[in-house]
mmCIF file of C-alpha atoms and ligand atoms in Angstrom:
data_model
loop_
_atom_site.group_PDB
_atom_site.id
_atom_site.type_symbol
_atom_site.label_atom_id
_atom_site.label_comp_id
_atom_site.label_asym_id
_atom_site.label_seq_id
_atom_site.Cartn_x
_atom_site.Cartn_y
_atom_site.Cartn_z
ATOM 1 C CA MET B 1 33.428 -56.937 -17.944
ATOM 2 C CA SER B 2 30.569 -54.849 -16.137
ATOM 3 C CA GLU B 3 27.344 -54.973 -18.551
ATOM 4 C CA LEU B 4 28.268 -52.831 -21.003
ATOM 5 C CA PRO B 5 24.957 -50.579 -22.582
ATOM 6 C CA SER B 6 23.244 -50.334 -26.384
ATOM 7 C CA PRO B 7 25.082 -47.394 -28.286
ATOM 8 C CA GLU B 8 21.755 -45.618 -27.877
ATOM 9 C CA ASP B 9 21.926 -45.887 -24.260
ATOM 10 C CA ALA B 10 25.223 -45.473 -24.308
ATOM 11 C CA ARG B 11 24.569 -41.755 -26.057
ATOM 12 C CA GLU B 12 22.137 -40.766 -23.625
ATOM 13 C CA GLN B 13 24.183 -41.801 -20.418
ATOM 14 C CA PHE B 14 26.750 -39.882 -21.965
ATOM 15 C CA LEU B 15 25.085 -36.115 -22.617
ATOM 16 C CA LYS B 16 23.597 -37.319 -18.890
ATOM 17 C CA ASP B 17 27.148 -38.081 -17.611
ATOM 18 C CA LEU B 18 27.865 -34.344 -19.298
ATOM 19 C CA ALA B 19 24.934 -32.873 -17.880
ATOM 20 C CA GLU B 20 25.677 -33.446 -14.337
ATOM 21 C CA THR B 21 30.021 -32.356 -14.759
ATOM 22 C CA GLU B 22 28.804 -29.179 -15.963
ATOM 23 C CA SER B 23 25.743 -28.513 -13.498
ATOM 24 C CA ALA B 24 28.994 -29.635 -10.830
ATOM 25 C CA ALA B 25 31.253 -27.191 -12.344
ATOM 26 C CA GLN B 26 28.670 -24.973 -12.179
ATOM 27 C CA ASN B 27 30.099 -23.272 -8.903
ATOM 28 C CA ARG B 28 34.027 -23.066 -10.304
ATOM 29 C CA GLY B 29 32.965 -20.833 -12.837
ATOM 30 C CA GLY B 30 32.294 -23.889 -15.394
ATOM 31 C CA LEU B 31 34.140 -27.142 -16.992
ATOM 32 C CA LEU B 32 37.807 -26.986 -16.839
ATOM 33 C CA PRO B 33 40.248 -28.999 -18.046
ATOM 34 C CA VAL B 34 40.197 -31.646 -15.209
ATOM 35 C CA ASP B 35 36.481 -32.147 -15.824
ATOM 36 C CA ILE B 36 36.865 -32.937 -19.828
ATOM 37 C CA SER B 37 39.827 -35.436 -19.122
ATOM 38 C CA ASN B 38 38.067 -36.983 -16.504
ATOM 39 C CA LEU B 39 34.800 -37.803 -19.588
ATOM 40 C CA GLN B 40 37.297 -38.430 -21.470
ATOM 41 C CA VAL B 41 38.957 -41.135 -19.698
ATOM 42 C CA ARG B 42 35.658 -42.722 -18.492
ATOM 43 C CA TRP B 43 34.055 -42.630 -22.212
ATOM 44 C CA LEU B 44 37.185 -42.578 -24.522
ATOM 45 C CA GLY B 45 39.146 -44.448 -22.095
ATOM 46 C CA LYS B 46 42.127 -47.068 -23.456
ATOM 47 C CA LYS B 47 41.513 -49.384 -20.660
ATOM 48 C CA GLN B 48 38.438 -49.129 -19.110
ATOM 49 C CA GLY B 49 36.654 -46.362 -21.568
ATOM 50 C CA ILE B 50 33.042 -47.295 -22.636
ATOM 51 C CA VAL B 51 33.642 -46.371 -26.032
ATOM 52 C CA THR B 52 36.590 -49.292 -26.494
ATOM 53 C CA GLY B 53 34.514 -51.196 -24.650
ATOM 54 C CA LEU B 54 31.769 -50.951 -27.094
ATOM 55 C CA LEU B 55 34.628 -51.552 -30.476
ATOM 56 C CA ALA B 56 35.790 -54.298 -28.299
ATOM 57 C CA ARG B 57 32.897 -55.938 -28.325
ATOM 58 C CA LEU B 58 32.302 -55.424 -32.013
ATOM 59 C CA LYS B 59 34.097 -59.075 -32.717
ATOM 60 C CA ASP B 60 31.340 -60.311 -30.556
ATOM 61 C CA VAL B 61 28.210 -59.084 -32.596
ATOM 62 C CA PRO B 62 26.676 -60.547 -34.961
ATOM 63 C CA LYS B 63 27.778 -60.683 -38.780
ATOM 64 C CA GLU B 64 24.468 -59.376 -39.538
ATOM 65 C CA GLU B 65 24.548 -56.406 -36.685
ATOM 66 C CA LYS B 66 27.851 -55.900 -36.960
ATOM 67 C CA ALA B 67 27.818 -53.109 -39.731
ATOM 68 C CA ARG B 68 25.363 -50.972 -37.604
ATOM 69 C CA PHE B 69 26.680 -51.746 -33.836
ATOM 70 C CA GLY B 70 30.425 -50.013 -35.595
ATOM 71 C CA GLY B 71 28.139 -47.459 -37.400
ATOM 72 C CA SER B 72 27.119 -46.437 -34.452
ATOM 73 C CA VAL B 73 29.828 -47.099 -31.928
ATOM 74 C CA ASN B 74 32.318 -44.915 -34.581
ATOM 75 C CA SER B 75 29.617 -41.866 -33.957
ATOM 76 C CA LEU B 76 29.255 -42.230 -30.770
ATOM 77 C CA LYS B 77 32.999 -42.148 -30.535
ATOM 78 C CA ARG B 78 33.008 -38.927 -33.081
ATOM 79 C CA GLU B 79 30.042 -37.344 -31.590
ATOM 80 C CA ILE B 80 31.903 -37.885 -28.064
ATOM 81 C CA GLU B 81 35.056 -36.834 -29.443
ATOM 82 C CA ALA B 82 34.133 -33.275 -30.810
ATOM 83 C CA ARG B 83 31.764 -32.142 -28.078
ATOM 84 C CA LEU B 84 34.855 -32.873 -25.164
ATOM 85 C CA GLU B 85 37.216 -31.241 -27.974
ATOM 86 C CA ALA B 86 34.911 -28.450 -28.230
ATOM 87 C CA LEU B 87 34.185 -28.315 -24.479
ATOM 88 C CA GLY B 88 38.220 -28.653 -24.054
ATOM 89 C CA THR B 89 39.085 -25.843 -25.531
ATOM 90 C CA GLU B 90 36.628 -24.388 -24.029
ATOM 91 C CA ALA B 91 38.014 -25.193 -20.215
ATOM 92 C CA GLU B 92 41.482 -24.355 -20.967
ATOM 93 C CA ARG B 93 40.257 -20.991 -22.343
ATOM 94 C CA ARG B 94 38.275 -20.839 -18.704
ATOM 95 C CA ALA B 95 41.084 -22.120 -16.167
ATOM 96 C CA ALA B 96 43.563 -19.324 -18.165
ATOM 97 C CA ARG B 97 41.027 -17.047 -17.732
ATOM 98 C CA GLN B 98 40.555 -17.682 -13.936
ATOM 99 C CA ALA B 99 44.132 -18.071 -13.434
ATOM 100 C CA GLU B 100 44.552 -15.091 -15.162
ATOM 101 C CA GLU B 101 41.423 -13.644 -12.061
ATOM 102 C CA ALA B 102 43.385 -15.865 -9.881
ATOM 103 C CA ARG B 103 47.104 -13.704 -10.190
ATOM 104 C CA ALA B 104 45.263 -10.022 -11.130
ATOM 105 C CA VAL B 105 45.540 -7.799 -7.787
ATOM 106 C CA ASP B 106 42.450 -6.262 -7.912
ATOM 107 C CA VAL B 107 43.733 -2.647 -7.190
ATOM 108 C CA THR B 108 40.744 -1.423 -5.604
ATOM 109 C CA LEU B 109 40.599 -4.398 -2.796
ATOM 110 C CA PRO B 110 42.060 -2.270 0.927
ATOM 111 C CA ALA B 111 45.661 -3.693 1.114
ATOM 112 C CA ARG B 112 45.976 -6.712 3.472
ATOM 113 C CA LEU B 113 48.290 -4.814 5.850
ATOM 114 C CA ARG B 114 51.146 -7.626 7.547
ATOM 115 C CA PRO B 115 52.353 -5.648 10.719
ATOM 116 C CA VAL B 116 55.762 -4.324 9.916
ATOM 117 C CA GLY B 117 56.765 -4.309 13.100
ATOM 118 C CA ARG B 118 58.671 -1.656 14.540
ATOM 119 C CA LEU B 119 62.400 -0.736 15.116
ATOM 120 C CA HIS B 120 63.300 -2.263 18.921
ATOM 121 C CA PRO B 121 63.409 1.408 21.427
ATOM 122 C CA LEU B 122 67.447 0.150 21.912
ATOM 123 C CA THR B 123 68.276 0.243 17.671
ATOM 124 C CA VAL B 124 66.233 3.977 17.730
ATOM 125 C CA VAL B 125 68.471 5.058 20.463
ATOM 126 C CA ARG B 126 71.963 3.804 19.669
ATOM 127 C CA ARG B 127 71.300 5.258 15.767
ATOM 128 C CA ARG B 128 70.248 8.539 17.595
ATOM 129 C CA ILE B 129 73.729 7.905 19.101
ATOM 130 C CA GLU B 130 75.767 6.706 16.550
ATOM 131 C CA ALA B 131 74.466 9.937 14.127
ATOM 132 C CA ALA B 132 75.628 12.136 16.659
ATOM 133 C CA PHE B 133 79.105 11.476 16.269
ATOM 134 C CA LYS B 134 78.638 10.168 12.971
ATOM 135 C CA ASN B 135 77.971 13.903 12.031
ATOM 136 C CA LEU B 136 81.203 14.843 14.479
ATOM 137 C CA GLY B 137 83.597 13.407 12.263
ATOM 138 C CA TYR B 138 83.778 9.622 13.693
ATOM 139 C CA GLU B 139 83.329 6.161 12.079
ATOM 140 C CA VAL B 140 81.925 3.030 13.526
ATOM 141 C CA ALA B 141 83.656 0.125 13.858
ATOM 142 C CA ASP B 142 82.521 -3.627 15.108
ATOM 143 C CA GLY B 143 84.524 -6.349 16.358
ATOM 144 C CA PRO B 144 84.111 -9.927 17.617
ATOM 145 C CA GLU B 145 81.548 -10.558 21.206
ATOM 146 C CA ILE B 146 83.940 -13.207 21.826
ATOM 147 C CA GLU B 147 87.443 -11.692 22.831
ATOM 148 C CA THR B 148 89.713 -12.588 23.852
ATOM 149 C CA ASP B 149 91.792 -11.676 27.399
ATOM 150 C CA TRP B 150 94.204 -9.527 25.956
ATOM 151 C CA TYR B 151 91.895 -7.099 24.219
ATOM 152 C CA ASN B 152 89.496 -7.276 26.358
ATOM 153 C CA PHE B 153 91.461 -6.394 30.185
ATOM 154 C CA GLU B 154 95.622 -6.579 29.260
ATOM 155 C CA SER B 155 95.815 -4.106 26.899
ATOM 156 C CA LEU B 156 93.451 -1.821 28.398
ATOM 157 C CA ASN B 157 95.957 -2.286 31.878
ATOM 158 C CA PHE B 158 93.626 -4.247 34.179
ATOM 159 C CA PRO B 159 95.963 -5.102 36.477
ATOM 160 C CA GLN B 160 95.940 -9.105 36.789
ATOM 161 C CA ASN B 161 94.079 -8.931 39.574
ATOM 162 C CA HIS B 162 91.558 -6.079 38.805
ATOM 163 C CA PRO B 163 88.057 -7.514 39.905
ATOM 164 C CA ALA B 164 86.234 -7.785 36.461
ATOM 165 C CA ARG B 165 88.691 -10.167 35.698
ATOM 166 C CA ASP B 166 87.824 -12.776 38.073
ATOM 167 C CA ALA B 167 85.035 -14.908 36.720
ATOM 168 C CA VAL B 168 82.844 -13.523 38.890
ATOM 169 C CA ASP B 169 81.576 -10.804 36.859
ATOM 170 C CA THR B 170 82.647 -12.395 33.039
ATOM 171 C CA PHE B 171 81.315 -15.160 31.166
ATOM 172 C CA PHE B 172 84.492 -17.253 30.179
ATOM 173 C CA VAL B 173 84.984 -19.908 26.780
ATOM 174 C CA LYS B 174 86.677 -22.885 26.267
ATOM 175 C CA GLY B 175 88.988 -23.321 23.722
ATOM 176 C CA GLY B 176 90.859 -20.319 24.228
ATOM 177 C CA GLY B 177 94.607 -20.504 24.886
ATOM 178 C CA PRO B 178 96.539 -19.909 28.436
ATOM 179 C CA GLY B 179 97.095 -16.328 29.785
ATOM 180 C CA LYS B 180 95.884 -13.508 27.791
ATOM 181 C CA ASP B 181 94.769 -16.157 25.152
ATOM 182 C CA ARG B 182 91.786 -16.926 27.526
ATOM 183 C CA LEU B 183 88.414 -16.969 25.520
ATOM 184 C CA LEU B 184 85.930 -15.104 27.374
ATOM 185 C CA LEU B 185 82.639 -13.008 26.255
ATOM 186 C CA ARG B 186 83.199 -8.923 25.973
ATOM 187 C CA THR B 187 82.622 -7.016 29.319
ATOM 188 C CA HIS B 188 82.915 -4.374 27.066
ATOM 189 C CA THR B 189 83.069 -2.530 23.297
ATOM 190 C CA SER B 190 86.601 -1.122 24.589
ATOM 191 C CA PRO B 191 88.177 -4.088 22.507
ATOM 192 C CA VAL B 192 87.015 -3.063 19.249
ATOM 193 C CA GLN B 193 88.970 0.384 19.729
ATOM 194 C CA MET B 194 92.346 -1.727 20.462
ATOM 195 C CA ARG B 195 91.261 -4.005 17.770
ATOM 196 C CA VAL B 196 91.744 -0.345 15.514
ATOM 197 C CA MET B 197 94.554 1.149 17.360
ATOM 198 C CA GLU B 198 96.959 -2.191 16.254
ATOM 199 C CA ARG B 199 95.577 -1.635 12.702
ATOM 200 C CA LYS B 200 95.150 1.927 12.306
ATOM 201 C CA ARG B 201 97.936 4.876 12.224
ATOM 202 C CA PRO B 202 97.093 7.717 14.419
ATOM 203 C CA PRO B 203 94.718 9.792 13.145
ATOM 204 C CA ILE B 204 91.608 7.031 15.029
ATOM 205 C CA ARG B 205 88.242 8.559 15.375
ATOM 206 C CA ILE B 206 86.226 5.180 15.870
ATOM 207 C CA LEU B 207 82.311 4.170 17.628
ATOM 208 C CA SER B 208 82.237 1.004 18.389
ATOM 209 C CA PRO B 209 78.419 0.003 19.749
ATOM 210 C CA GLY B 210 77.127 -3.495 20.788
ATOM 211 C CA ARG B 211 75.880 -6.233 22.938
ATOM 212 C CA VAL B 212 78.705 -6.544 25.818
ATOM 213 C CA PHE B 213 77.868 -9.255 28.418
ATOM 214 C CA ARG B 214 79.218 -9.161 32.611
ATOM 215 C CA LYS B 215 77.804 -12.194 35.106
ATOM 216 C CA ASP B 216 74.957 -9.991 36.591
ATOM 217 C CA ASP B 217 71.341 -10.783 38.381
ATOM 218 C CA ILE B 218 69.260 -9.975 35.825
ATOM 219 C CA ASP B 219 66.688 -7.170 38.342
ATOM 220 C CA PRO B 220 64.587 -3.803 37.188
ATOM 221 C CA ARG B 221 68.344 -2.393 36.743
ATOM 222 C CA HIS B 222 70.972 -5.083 35.607
ATOM 223 C CA SER B 223 71.671 -8.060 32.623
ATOM 224 C CA PRO B 224 74.145 -10.419 31.745
ATOM 225 C CA VAL B 225 73.067 -8.954 28.662
ATOM 226 C CA PHE B 226 73.203 -5.661 27.593
ATOM 227 C CA HIS B 227 74.440 -2.556 24.453
ATOM 228 C CA GLN B 228 76.741 0.192 24.343
ATOM 229 C CA VAL B 229 78.955 2.722 22.891
ATOM 230 C CA GLU B 230 82.176 3.457 23.577
ATOM 231 C CA GLY B 231 84.326 5.656 21.183
ATOM 232 C CA LEU B 232 87.819 7.114 20.970
ATOM 233 C CA THR B 233 90.084 9.499 19.149
ATOM 234 C CA ILE B 234 93.065 9.220 18.771
ATOM 235 C CA ASP B 235 96.018 12.138 17.365
ATOM 236 C CA GLU B 236 98.336 14.568 18.018
ATOM 237 C CA GLY B 237 97.823 17.161 19.975
ATOM 238 C CA ILE B 238 94.456 16.125 21.358
ATOM 239 C CA THR B 239 93.788 17.342 25.203
ATOM 240 C CA PHE B 240 91.315 16.995 27.750
ATOM 241 C CA ALA B 241 89.580 20.251 26.635
ATOM 242 C CA HIS B 242 88.525 18.076 23.076
ATOM 243 C CA LEU B 243 87.227 15.549 25.349
ATOM 244 C CA ARG B 244 84.787 17.944 26.631
ATOM 245 C CA GLY B 245 84.150 19.881 24.431
ATOM 246 C CA THR B 246 83.432 16.501 21.942
ATOM 247 C CA LEU B 247 80.650 15.638 25.001
ATOM 248 C CA ALA B 248 79.573 19.008 25.596
ATOM 249 C CA ALA B 249 78.448 18.563 21.702
ATOM 250 C CA PHE B 250 77.198 15.427 21.698
ATOM 251 C CA ALA B 251 74.833 16.172 24.659
ATOM 252 C CA ARG B 252 73.390 19.143 22.480
ATOM 253 C CA SER B 253 72.408 17.643 19.288
ATOM 254 C CA PHE B 254 71.072 14.725 21.297
ATOM 255 C CA PHE B 255 69.707 15.850 24.320
ATOM 256 C CA SER B 256 68.792 19.285 23.827
ATOM 257 C CA GLU B 257 70.067 22.293 22.069
ATOM 258 C CA ARG B 258 70.435 23.672 25.957
ATOM 259 C CA ALA B 259 71.798 20.613 27.197
ATOM 260 C CA GLU B 260 75.224 20.521 29.254
ATOM 261 C CA VAL B 261 77.767 18.324 30.618
ATOM 262 C CA ARG B 262 79.569 18.134 34.016
ATOM 263 C CA LEU B 263 82.981 15.890 34.560
ATOM 264 C CA ALA B 264 83.504 14.569 37.170
ATOM 265 C CA PRO B 265 86.975 12.796 38.561
ATOM 266 C CA THR B 266 86.384 9.154 38.671
ATOM 267 C CA PHE B 267 88.781 6.025 37.695
ATOM 268 C CA PHE B 268 88.693 3.180 34.883
ATOM 269 C CA PRO B 269 92.360 1.273 34.140
ATOM 270 C CA PHE B 270 92.254 2.563 30.556
ATOM 271 C CA VAL B 271 92.462 6.045 30.902
ATOM 272 C CA GLU B 272 93.945 8.326 33.406
ATOM 273 C CA PRO B 273 92.423 11.313 33.481
ATOM 274 C CA GLY B 274 89.378 9.988 33.965
ATOM 275 C CA VAL B 275 85.266 11.489 34.183
ATOM 276 C CA ASP B 276 81.838 10.104 34.966
ATOM 277 C CA VAL B 277 80.054 12.740 32.324
ATOM 278 C CA ALA B 278 76.744 13.560 34.052
ATOM 279 C CA VAL B 279 74.350 16.023 31.701
ATOM 280 C CA SER B 280 71.737 18.638 33.014
ATOM 281 C CA CYS B 281 68.623 16.644 33.391
ATOM 282 C CA VAL B 282 66.918 17.268 30.112
ATOM 283 C CA PHE B 283 63.427 16.894 31.605
ATOM 284 C CA CYS B 284 63.424 19.566 35.068
ATOM 285 C CA GLU B 285 66.172 22.287 33.226
ATOM 286 C CA ARG B 286 68.141 21.567 36.639
ATOM 287 C CA LYS B 287 65.315 22.520 38.348
ATOM 288 C CA GLY B 288 65.364 19.236 40.234
ATOM 289 C CA CYS B 289 63.425 16.603 39.324
ATOM 290 C CA ARG B 290 61.819 12.245 40.854
ATOM 291 C CA ILE B 291 64.333 11.494 37.170
ATOM 292 C CA CYS B 292 67.442 14.019 38.841
ATOM 293 C CA SER B 293 66.466 12.999 41.760
ATOM 294 C CA GLY B 294 66.789 16.710 42.543
ATOM 295 C CA SER B 295 70.242 17.452 41.385
ATOM 296 C CA GLY B 296 69.669 18.677 37.885
ATOM 297 C CA TRP B 297 72.367 16.135 37.035
ATOM 298 C CA ILE B 298 72.176 12.831 35.049
ATOM 299 C CA GLU B 299 74.473 10.678 35.088
ATOM 300 C CA ILE B 300 74.832 9.236 31.212
ATOM 301 C CA MET B 301 79.466 7.867 31.002
ATOM 302 C CA GLY B 302 81.880 7.845 31.481
ATOM 303 C CA ALA B 303 85.404 9.041 29.812
ATOM 304 C CA GLY B 304 89.109 9.998 29.975
ATOM 305 C CA MET B 305 92.413 10.423 28.313
ATOM 306 C CA VAL B 306 93.960 6.987 26.894
ATOM 307 C CA HIS B 307 96.087 6.154 29.095
ATOM 308 C CA PRO B 308 99.533 6.052 27.962
ATOM 309 C CA ARG B 309 99.883 1.655 28.285
ATOM 310 C CA VAL B 310 97.018 1.883 25.965
ATOM 311 C CA LEU B 311 98.068 3.167 23.835
ATOM 312 C CA GLU B 312 101.927 1.763 23.754
ATOM 313 C CA ALA B 313 99.199 -1.484 23.710
ATOM 314 C CA GLY B 314 98.016 -1.057 20.351
ATOM 315 C CA GLY B 315 101.106 0.776 19.152
ATOM 316 C CA ILE B 316 101.255 3.959 19.117
ATOM 317 C CA ASP B 317 103.482 6.575 20.705
ATOM 318 C CA PRO B 318 102.513 7.994 23.334
ATOM 319 C CA GLU B 319 104.822 10.057 23.977
ATOM 320 C CA ARG B 320 103.948 11.384 19.981
ATOM 321 C CA PHE B 321 100.083 10.653 20.148
ATOM 322 C CA THR B 322 97.337 11.724 22.569
ATOM 323 C CA GLY B 323 93.395 10.128 22.979
ATOM 324 C CA PHE B 324 91.052 10.219 24.562
ATOM 325 C CA ALA B 325 87.707 7.990 24.765
ATOM 326 C CA PHE B 326 84.206 7.511 26.136
ATOM 327 C CA GLY B 327 81.400 4.725 26.887
ATOM 328 C CA MET B 328 77.784 4.851 28.210
ATOM 329 C CA GLY B 329 75.060 2.047 28.768
ATOM 330 C CA ILE B 330 72.254 2.135 26.066
ATOM 331 C CA ASP B 331 69.928 0.729 27.806
ATOM 332 C CA ARG B 332 70.187 2.597 31.243
ATOM 333 C CA ILE B 333 69.452 6.033 28.088
ATOM 334 C CA THR B 334 66.866 4.146 26.747
ATOM 335 C CA MET B 335 65.685 3.845 30.100
ATOM 336 C CA LEU B 336 66.036 7.430 31.527
ATOM 337 C CA LEU B 337 64.884 9.035 28.030
ATOM 338 C CA TYR B 338 61.529 6.492 27.381
ATOM 339 C CA GLY B 339 60.773 6.734 31.193
ATOM 340 C CA ILE B 340 61.575 2.998 31.445
ATOM 341 C CA PRO B 341 60.869 1.699 35.034
ATOM 342 C CA ASP B 342 62.391 -1.518 34.723
ATOM 343 C CA LEU B 343 65.425 -3.426 32.089
ATOM 344 C CA ARG B 344 63.495 -6.681 31.453
ATOM 345 C CA LEU B 345 60.896 -4.782 29.188
ATOM 346 C CA LEU B 346 63.593 -4.003 26.546
ATOM 347 C CA PHE B 347 64.324 -7.996 26.247
ATOM 348 C CA GLU B 348 61.011 -9.936 27.166
ATOM 349 C CA ASN B 349 59.569 -9.068 23.682
ATOM 350 C CA ASP B 350 56.259 -8.207 24.865
ATOM 351 C CA VAL B 351 54.667 -7.216 22.005
ATOM 352 C CA ARG B 352 52.439 -4.521 24.248
ATOM 353 C CA PHE B 353 55.320 -2.830 24.673
ATOM 354 C CA LEU B 354 57.516 -3.288 21.821
ATOM 355 C CA ASP B 355 54.445 -1.991 19.870
ATOM 356 C CA ARG B 356 54.437 1.754 20.900
ATOM 357 C CA VAL B 357 56.168 4.703 19.239
ATOM 358 C CA TRP B 358 59.860 4.728 20.044
ATOM 359 C CA ASN B 359 61.383 7.617 18.065
HETATM 360 C C1 LIG C 1 90.094 2.138 24.241
HETATM 361 C C2 LIG C 1 90.933 3.749 25.875
HETATM 362 C C3 LIG C 1 89.685 3.726 26.511
HETATM 363 C C4 LIG C 1 86.649 4.263 27.105
HETATM 364 C C5 LIG C 1 85.775 3.933 27.970
HETATM 365 C C6 LIG C 1 84.357 4.281 30.054
HETATM 366 C C7 LIG C 1 85.316 5.686 29.970
HETATM 367 C C8 LIG C 1 82.683 4.190 30.613
HETATM 368 C C9 LIG C 1 81.166 2.834 31.091
HETATM 369 C C10 LIG C 1 79.943 3.425 30.603
HETATM 370 C C11 LIG C 1 78.581 3.255 31.123
HETATM 371 C C12 LIG C 1 80.561 0.953 31.418
HETATM 372 O O1 LIG C 1 78.215 0.370 30.245
HETATM 373 S S1 LIG C 1 79.300 1.356 31.151
HETATM 374 O O2 LIG C 1 79.164 0.960 32.608
HETATM 375 N N1 LIG C 1 82.053 2.879 30.024
HETATM 376 O O3 LIG C 1 82.451 5.018 31.252
HETATM 377 N N2 LIG C 1 84.654 3.647 28.910
HETATM 378 S S2 LIG C 1 86.285 5.286 28.867
HETATM 379 O O4 LIG C 1 87.580 4.101 27.279
HETATM 380 C C13 LIG C 1 88.857 3.343 26.127
HETATM 381 C C14 LIG C 1 88.141 2.112 26.038
HETATM 382 C C15 LIG C 1 89.191 1.675 24.578
HETATM 383 C C16 LIG C 1 91.459 1.894 23.142
#
């Protein structure tokens, strides 16, 4: 057992130890509970405490010494206990205050602004398109990105040998059944509308935005993953005029008050007649510019009257109900509006690009 000091020396040593502990604690605002418990253990500890050791030595002290030795050790013990008690309370208060200060928010301090990021340009444009059609009474519908051949092709009047159906253009997924139950990554959001047609009776007025997948090489204008918004209206007495009026209303609210639409005949398996829809160039007001390559018109989407076979596939009687549908590529419209030269910029997550203000 290490050499124990006399009770008097022990007292000196304690005062010295306390003084050193206090000065060490200065740089963190003064003694803290941990300092007190370290002193407690060092001086009064059950096992290694110096005072405890002195008390244990009492039995070895000669009889005539016991009273004085015991007395001075006990008064030292009481003095140390009293000091540590008083310092302990103070240290508890100090620790509570420091914790309070740590929790306290100095509202005068400038806020540490965490970069909140921005909406992705594709999200800004999708929301603007949704808002324009919501004002025309459309509801947004959603559906699975992994679809069956039935919902993505068969029900939409794609003939068996339609090029879009072979693996060249479509990502087929393992785990499906044969034929119409084959699984694939949807190539358009039309399946969403077909699912709504099967479960909801007309009138139907829905918008289905979302990601679509086609086997395309990545280049400035193509990506195997891109985004579409399609829309569908089915009711009694819906005519081509309703289609034209709706597209014109959309163009005016989305592009500009003076925007006009031009419809040109085209073919899609799921509509008859089908039209390509162009909007008057909002950049040159149809005087002709680089954006509209001098034509004054910008192709923005396709549309048409829903093919009777598609209505039937959706369990809707084509003799009683008619409908129109349209579809546009969000990526393409986003590049047009913001003059984005390369589609890949929308996917590469370069913050210098994303950190622009997209409104
Ligand atoms: C149902 C019936 C008809 C949706 C339509 C288009 C025309 C169209 C293209 C736009 C750009 C695809 O992303 S794109 O390449 N889409 O031109 N889409 S009509 O017709 C439907 C959809 C669902 C039940």
